[in-house]
PDB file of C-alpha atoms in Angstrom:
ATOM      1  CA  LYS G 269       4.971  -0.447  19.017  1.00 55.00           C
ATOM      2  CA  GLN G 270       5.989   2.142  16.325  1.00 62.00           C
ATOM      3  CA  TRP G 271       6.995   4.811  18.899  1.00 66.00           C
ATOM      4  CA  TYR G 272       9.206   2.267  20.599  1.00 73.00           C
ATOM      5  CA  GLN G 273      11.025   1.406  17.384  1.00 74.00           C
ATOM      6  CA  ARG G 274      11.581   5.095  16.650  1.00 77.00           C
ATOM      7  CA  ARG G 275      13.042   5.603  20.106  1.00 83.00           C
ATOM      8  CA  VAL G 276      15.291   2.692  19.740  1.00 83.00           C
ATOM      9  CA  ARG G 277      16.556   3.996  16.423  1.00 82.00           C
ATOM     10  CA  GLY G 278      17.125   7.420  17.939  1.00 85.00           C
ATOM     11  CA  ILE G 279      19.150   6.035  20.866  1.00 88.00           C
ATOM     12  CA  THR G 280      21.154   3.790  18.516  1.00 87.00           C
ATOM     13  CA  ARG G 281      22.186   6.902  16.412  1.00 86.00           C
ATOM     14  CA  ASP G 282      23.061   8.787  19.620  1.00 90.00           C
ATOM     15  CA  VAL G 283      25.140   6.043  21.200  1.00 91.00           C
ATOM     16  CA  ALA G 284      27.021   4.772  18.216  1.00 89.00           C
ATOM     17  CA  PRO G 285      29.551   7.687  17.987  1.00 90.00           C
ATOM     18  CA  ARG G 286      30.303   7.296  21.676  1.00 91.00           C
ATOM     19  CA  LEU G 287      31.324   3.685  21.028  1.00 91.00           C
ATOM     20  CA  HIS G 288      33.440   4.843  18.112  1.00 91.00           C
ATOM     21  CA  LEU G 289      31.084   3.241  15.711  1.00 90.00           C
ATOM     22  CA  PRO G 290      29.535   4.815  12.625  1.00 89.00           C
ATOM     23  CA  LYS G 291      25.940   5.983  12.908  1.00 87.00           C
ATOM     24  CA  PRO G 292      23.722   3.224  11.412  1.00 85.00           C
ATOM     25  CA  VAL G 293      21.387   4.024   8.426  1.00 83.00           C
ATOM     26  CA  LEU G 294      17.938   3.144   9.501  1.00 76.00           C
ATOM     27  CA  LEU G 295      14.941   2.950   7.251  1.00 75.00           C
ATOM     28  CA  HIS G 296      11.332   3.054   8.340  1.00 71.00           C
ATOM     29  CA  SER G 297       8.917   1.308   5.889  1.00 75.00           C
ATOM     30  CA  THR G 298       5.222   1.262   5.864  1.00 77.00           C
ATOM     31  CA  PHE G 299       3.604  -1.851   4.492  1.00 80.00           C
ATOM     32  CA  LEU G 300       0.278  -2.389   2.839  1.00 85.00           C
ATOM     33  CA  PRO G 301      -2.214  -4.151   5.125  1.00 86.00           C
ATOM     34  CA  ALA G 302      -3.812  -7.502   4.178  1.00 88.00           C
ATOM     35  CA  LEU G 303      -6.999  -6.985   2.270  1.00 91.00           C
ATOM     36  CA  GLN G 304      -8.979  -8.412   5.396  1.00 90.00           C
ATOM     37  CA  GLY G 305      -7.545  -5.607   7.560  1.00 86.00           C
ATOM     38  CA  ALA G 306      -4.533  -4.612   9.494  1.00 76.00           C
ATOM     39  CA  GLN G 307      -5.220  -7.181  12.196  1.00 77.00           C
ATOM     40  CA  THR G 308      -4.700 -10.017   9.758  1.00 77.00           C
ATOM     41  CA  LYS G 309      -1.535 -11.335   8.251  1.00 73.00           C
ATOM     42  CA  MET G 310      -0.866 -10.795   4.476  1.00 75.00           C
ATOM     43  CA  SER G 311      -0.067 -14.152   2.816  1.00 72.00           C
ATOM     44  CA  SER G 312       0.353 -14.982  -0.866  1.00 70.00           C
ATOM     45  CA  SER G 313      -0.361 -18.690  -0.095  1.00 72.00           C
ATOM     46  CA  ASP G 314      -4.200 -17.955   0.624  1.00 75.00           C
ATOM     47  CA  GLY G 315      -4.624 -16.065  -2.573  1.00 75.00           C
ATOM     48  CA  VAL G 316      -7.192 -13.488  -1.168  1.00 80.00           C
ATOM     49  CA  SER G 317      -5.310 -11.359   1.151  1.00 85.00           C
ATOM     50  CA  THR G 318      -3.094  -9.778  -1.507  1.00 89.00           C
ATOM     51  CA  ILE G 319      -3.248  -7.996  -4.831  1.00 92.00           C
ATOM     52  CA  GLU G 320      -0.652  -9.726  -6.955  1.00 92.00           C
ATOM     53  CA  MET G 321       1.156  -8.122  -9.950  1.00 93.00           C
ATOM     54  CA  CYS G 322      -0.067 -10.965 -12.217  1.00 94.00           C
ATOM     55  CA  ASP G 323      -3.736 -10.554 -11.284  1.00 95.00           C
ATOM     56  CA  THR G 324      -6.133  -9.873 -14.033  1.00 96.00           C
ATOM     57  CA  PRO G 325      -8.506  -6.791 -13.759  1.00 97.00           C
ATOM     58  CA  LYS G 326     -11.371  -9.128 -13.088  1.00 97.00           C
ATOM     59  CA  LYS G 327      -9.528 -10.885 -10.318  1.00 96.00           C
ATOM     60  CA  ILE G 328      -8.487  -7.549  -8.734  1.00 96.00           C
ATOM     61  CA  LYS G 329     -12.105  -6.317  -8.726  1.00 96.00           C
ATOM     62  CA  THR G 330     -13.353  -9.625  -7.140  1.00 95.00           C
ATOM     63  CA  LYS G 331     -10.625  -9.446  -4.449  1.00 95.00           C
ATOM     64  CA  ILE G 332     -11.246  -5.911  -3.483  1.00 95.00           C
ATOM     65  CA  ASN G 333     -14.985  -6.192  -3.635  1.00 95.00           C
ATOM     66  CA  LYS G 334     -15.194  -9.427  -1.746  1.00 94.00           C
ATOM     67  CA  HIS G 335     -12.309  -9.231   0.795  1.00 92.00           C
ATOM     68  CA  ALA G 336     -11.128  -5.697   1.338  1.00 91.00           C
ATOM     69  CA  PHE G 337     -12.215  -4.737   4.957  1.00 92.00           C
ATOM     70  CA  SER G 338     -14.465  -1.704   5.060  1.00 92.00           C
ATOM     71  CA  GLY G 339     -14.732   1.172   7.584  1.00 92.00           C
ATOM     72  CA  GLY G 340     -18.258   1.827   6.259  1.00 92.00           C
ATOM     73  CA  LYS G 341     -21.420   1.322   8.118  1.00 93.00           C
ATOM     74  CA  THR G 342     -23.972  -1.564   8.103  1.00 90.00           C
ATOM     75  CA  SER G 343     -26.515   0.404   6.003  1.00 93.00           C
ATOM     76  CA  VAL G 344     -26.408   3.113   3.374  1.00 93.00           C
ATOM     77  CA  GLU G 345     -28.619   5.376   5.649  1.00 95.00           C
ATOM     78  CA  GLU G 346     -26.328   4.850   8.609  1.00 94.00           C
ATOM     79  CA  HIS G 347     -23.180   5.432   6.498  1.00 94.00           C
ATOM     80  CA  ARG G 348     -24.678   8.604   4.942  1.00 94.00           C
ATOM     81  CA  GLU G 349     -25.458   9.881   8.441  1.00 94.00           C
ATOM     82  CA  HIS G 350     -22.185   8.836  10.324  1.00 95.00           C
ATOM     83  CA  GLY G 351     -19.728   8.484   7.531  1.00 94.00           C
ATOM     84  CA  GLY G 352     -16.931   5.862   7.140  1.00 95.00           C
ATOM     85  CA  ASP G 353     -13.907   5.213   9.294  1.00 95.00           C
ATOM     86  CA  THR G 354     -10.741   5.672   7.151  1.00 95.00           C
ATOM     87  CA  SER G 355      -8.492   4.558  10.001  1.00 92.00           C
ATOM     88  CA  VAL G 356      -9.643   0.829   9.365  1.00 93.00           C
ATOM     89  CA  ASP G 357     -10.731   0.973   5.774  1.00 94.00           C
ATOM     90  CA  VAL G 358      -8.372  -1.098   3.712  1.00 95.00           C
ATOM     91  CA  SER G 359      -9.382   0.579   0.366  1.00 95.00           C
ATOM     92  CA  TYR G 360      -8.472   3.988   1.799  1.00 96.00           C
ATOM     93  CA  HIS G 361      -5.244   2.570   3.201  1.00 94.00           C
ATOM     94  CA  TYR G 362      -4.284   1.354  -0.332  1.00 94.00           C
ATOM     95  CA  LEU G 363      -5.231   4.559  -1.954  1.00 96.00           C
ATOM     96  CA  ARG G 364      -2.776   6.352   0.433  1.00 94.00           C
ATOM     97  CA  PHE G 365      -0.152   4.416  -1.540  1.00 92.00           C
ATOM     98  CA  PHE G 366      -1.613   4.416  -4.986  1.00 93.00           C
ATOM     99  CA  GLU G 367      -3.464   7.825  -5.364  1.00 94.00           C
ATOM    100  CA  PRO G 368      -0.893  10.125  -6.975  1.00 92.00           C
ATOM    101  CA  SER G 369      -2.708  13.373  -5.954  1.00 94.00           C
ATOM    102  CA  ASP G 370      -2.582  14.379  -2.205  1.00 95.00           C
ATOM    103  CA  GLU G 371      -5.396  16.847  -2.778  1.00 97.00           C
ATOM    104  CA  ARG G 372      -7.534  14.118  -4.317  1.00 97.00           C
ATOM    105  CA  LEU G 373      -6.851  11.660  -1.513  1.00 97.00           C
ATOM    106  CA  ALA G 374      -7.816  14.446   1.057  1.00 97.00           C
ATOM    107  CA  GLN G 375     -10.981  14.896  -0.792  1.00 97.00           C
ATOM    108  CA  ILE G 376     -11.711  11.214  -0.900  1.00 97.00           C
ATOM    109  CA  LYS G 377     -11.060  10.986   2.906  1.00 97.00           C
ATOM    110  CA  GLU G 378     -13.359  13.942   3.665  1.00 97.00           C
ATOM    111  CA  GLN G 379     -16.140  12.590   1.443  1.00 97.00           C
ATOM    112  CA  TYR G 380     -15.931   9.110   2.900  1.00 97.00           C
ATOM    113  CA  GLU G 381     -15.757  10.279   6.488  1.00 97.00           C
ATOM    114  CA  SER G 382     -18.808  12.592   5.970  1.00 96.00           C
ATOM    115  CA  GLY G 383     -20.840   9.861   4.215  1.00 95.00           C
ATOM    116  CA  VAL G 384     -20.915  11.527   0.852  1.00 96.00           C
ATOM    117  CA  LEU G 385     -18.781   8.599  -0.604  1.00 96.00           C
ATOM    118  CA  LEU G 386     -20.150   5.026   0.018  1.00 96.00           C
ATOM    119  CA  THR G 387     -17.902   2.032   0.597  1.00 95.00           C
ATOM    120  CA  GLY G 388     -18.702   0.618  -2.836  1.00 95.00           C
ATOM    121  CA  GLU G 389     -17.753   3.913  -4.416  1.00 97.00           C
ATOM    122  CA  LEU G 390     -14.434   3.930  -2.440  1.00 97.00           C
ATOM    123  CA  LYS G 391     -13.721   0.274  -3.512  1.00 97.00           C
ATOM    124  CA  LYS G 392     -14.419   1.319  -7.212  1.00 97.00           C
ATOM    125  CA  LEU G 393     -11.843   4.103  -6.995  1.00 97.00           C
ATOM    126  CA  LEU G 394      -9.255   1.667  -5.535  1.00 97.00           C
ATOM    127  CA  ILE G 395     -10.128  -1.013  -8.326  1.00 97.00           C
ATOM    128  CA  ASP G 396      -9.600   1.591 -11.034  1.00 97.00           C
ATOM    129  CA  ASN G 397      -6.438   2.932  -9.593  1.00 96.00           C
ATOM    130  CA  ILE G 398      -4.764  -0.477  -8.817  1.00 96.00           C
ATOM    131  CA  THR G 399      -6.007  -1.981 -12.028  1.00 97.00           C
ATOM    132  CA  GLU G 400      -4.275   0.746 -14.060  1.00 96.00           C
ATOM    133  CA  TYR G 401      -1.024   0.292 -11.993  1.00 96.00           C
ATOM    134  CA  VAL G 402      -0.890  -3.435 -12.404  1.00 97.00           C
ATOM    135  CA  LYS G 403      -1.659  -3.126 -16.158  1.00 97.00           C
ATOM    136  CA  GLU G 404       1.200  -0.689 -16.646  1.00 97.00           C
ATOM    137  CA  PHE G 405       3.425  -3.052 -14.631  1.00 97.00           C
ATOM    138  CA  GLN G 406       2.454  -5.996 -16.667  1.00 97.00           C
ATOM    139  CA  GLU G 407       3.125  -4.141 -19.930  1.00 97.00           C
ATOM    140  CA  ARG G 408       6.557  -3.070 -18.907  1.00 96.00           C
ATOM    141  CA  ARG G 409       7.329  -6.663 -17.525  1.00 95.00           C
ATOM    142  CA  ALA G 410       6.280  -8.173 -20.886  1.00 95.00           C
ATOM    143  CA  MET G 411       9.094  -6.107 -22.499  1.00 95.00           C
ATOM    144  CA  VAL G 412      11.744  -7.807 -20.457  1.00 94.00           C
ATOM    145  CA  THR G 413      13.122 -10.506 -22.707  1.00 95.00           C
ATOM    146  CA  PRO G 414      15.819 -13.189 -21.740  1.00 94.00           C
ATOM    147  CA  ASP G 415      18.299 -11.015 -23.477  1.00 94.00           C
ATOM    148  CA  VAL G 416      17.400  -8.007 -21.489  1.00 93.00           C
ATOM    149  CA  LEU G 417      17.492  -9.898 -18.301  1.00 93.00           C
ATOM    150  CA  GLU G 418      20.932 -11.479 -19.130  1.00 93.00           C
ATOM    151  CA  LYS G 419      22.310  -7.927 -20.014  1.00 91.00           C
ATOM    152  CA  PHE G 420      20.978  -6.522 -16.696  1.00 90.00           C
ATOM    153  CA  MET G 421      22.252  -9.393 -14.587  1.00 92.00           C
ATOM    154  CA  SER G 422      25.724  -9.553 -16.236  1.00 92.00           C
ATOM    155  CA  ARG G 423      28.755  -8.008 -14.616  1.00 89.00           C
ATOM    156  CA  HIS G 424      29.914  -4.609 -15.993  1.00 82.00           C
ATOM    157  CA  PRO G 425      32.986  -2.671 -15.198  1.00 83.00           C
ATOM    158  CA  MET G 426      32.384   0.217 -12.951  1.00 78.00           C
ATOM    159  CA  ASP G 427      33.371   3.720 -14.226  1.00 78.00           C
ATOM    160  CA  LEU G 428      34.375   5.758 -11.211  1.00 70.00           C
TER     161      LEU G 428
END
């Protein structure tokens, strides 16, 4: 599906000038999967498939530990021997968005796939990372007063 979309976008950009139209600006976005895995639909109405920006640290921990689909094996011994599958592990997919260090992310991937890092440990890394992110957002959001919102939403003259 993704290769098809890229091909259509490329053709659109190639054909537009021949039709005397401007080339379109096309954005490709990657979305976070639902906690239950990429094969399920993320929905705010069910309350467990998403991490919401108003969730408490306890709620984030519960959601990830109970509902985040794992690429780990069925036993610790099997996981240590064969490692986990980062291609389906939701915690790893979320860390791709929230882990600021590419080097650390590569290390996490290598450790998980080799069986050094267990599923619970990977989920804890995600819990710590997302909890900090949400906490910082909530602190900044708390500083938005009605006056700040009004000033932001009001019309201003544009200086060109």
